[in-house]
Amino acid sequence: QRQDLYKKIGAELIEKGAAYYCFCTEKRLDLLRKDALKKNMVPKYDNRCRNLTSNEITSKLTSNIDRCIRF
């Protein structure tokens, strides 16, 4: 039941521009994390997917690529 609620709220946040889809793979995120730690920095996401065009987002959504929602 909660999953349906989360999907609805996630879609609303994306529509309002308060959140966005992230299509980064676990491998890419792990590389970012390791690189940051190697440089003695705090690991953090680089917001790569925040600036995807609507065409890129649509293409990835229709390709059924794994995704998450980021704020």
Short mmCIF file of C-alpha atoms in Angstrom, two decimals:
data_model
loop_
_atom_site.label_atom_id
_atom_site.label_comp_id
_atom_site.label_asym_id
_atom_site.label_seq_id
_atom_site.Cartn_x
_atom_site.Cartn_y
_atom_site.Cartn_z
CA GLN A 1 0.00 0.00 0.00
CA ARG A 2 2.74 2.45 0.87
CA GLN A 3 4.56 1.81 -2.37
CA ASP A 4 1.59 3.19 -4.33
CA LEU A 5 1.59 6.28 -2.11
CA TYR A 6 5.35 6.76 -2.58
CA LYS A 7 4.99 6.45 -6.37
CA LYS A 8 2.19 9.03 -6.39
CA ILE A 9 4.10 11.51 -4.24
CA GLY A 10 7.31 10.93 -6.21
CA ALA A 11 5.49 11.67 -9.47
CA GLU A 12 4.02 14.85 -7.97
CA LEU A 13 7.45 16.03 -6.81
CA ILE A 14 8.95 15.38 -10.25
CA GLU A 15 6.09 17.22 -11.93
CA LYS A 16 6.64 20.23 -9.65
CA GLY A 17 10.40 20.19 -10.27
CA ALA A 18 11.17 19.41 -6.63
CA ALA A 19 12.70 16.02 -7.53
CA TYR A 20 14.17 14.27 -10.57
CA TYR A 21 14.84 10.79 -11.91
CA CYS A 22 18.34 9.40 -11.50
CA PHE A 23 19.43 6.63 -13.87
CA CYS A 24 22.96 6.16 -12.52
CA THR A 25 24.04 2.57 -12.03
CA GLU A 26 25.27 1.18 -8.74
CA LYS A 27 28.66 0.73 -10.41
CA ARG A 28 28.88 4.44 -11.30
CA LEU A 29 27.82 5.51 -7.82
CA ASP A 30 30.37 3.15 -6.29
CA LEU A 31 33.11 4.66 -8.47
CA LEU A 32 32.10 8.17 -7.36
CA ARG A 33 32.22 7.03 -3.74
CA LYS A 34 35.65 5.39 -4.08
CA ASP A 35 37.07 8.39 -5.94
CA ALA A 36 35.88 10.79 -3.23
CA LEU A 37 37.30 8.63 -0.45
CA LYS A 38 40.62 8.35 -2.30
CA LYS A 39 40.77 12.16 -2.31
CA ASN A 40 39.84 12.30 1.41
CA MET A 41 36.53 13.91 0.54
CA VAL A 42 33.03 13.11 1.75
CA PRO A 43 31.26 10.90 -0.81
CA LYS A 44 28.30 12.62 -2.43
CA TYR A 45 26.24 12.37 -5.58
CA ASP A 46 27.36 14.69 -8.40
CA ASN A 47 23.82 15.53 -9.64
CA ARG A 48 24.60 14.15 -13.09
CA CYS A 49 20.97 13.28 -13.88
CA ARG A 50 19.54 16.57 -12.61
CA ASN A 51 20.21 18.27 -15.95
CA LEU A 52 19.02 15.58 -18.36
CA THR A 53 16.81 16.87 -21.16
CA SER A 54 13.18 15.80 -21.34
CA ASN A 55 14.06 13.73 -24.44
CA GLU A 56 16.83 11.92 -22.56
CA ILE A 57 14.52 11.23 -19.62
CA THR A 58 11.73 9.95 -21.88
CA SER A 59 14.18 7.71 -23.74
CA LYS A 60 15.49 6.19 -20.51
CA LEU A 61 12.00 5.74 -19.06
CA THR A 62 10.76 3.96 -22.19
CA SER A 63 13.90 1.78 -22.20
CA ASN A 64 12.88 0.62 -18.72
CA ILE A 65 16.28 1.50 -17.24
CA ASP A 66 16.46 1.21 -13.45
CA ARG A 67 15.96 4.55 -11.75
CA CYS A 68 15.40 6.26 -8.46
CA ILE A 69 14.03 9.64 -7.46
CA ARG A 70 16.39 12.24 -6.02
CA PHE A 71 15.55 15.49 -4.26
#
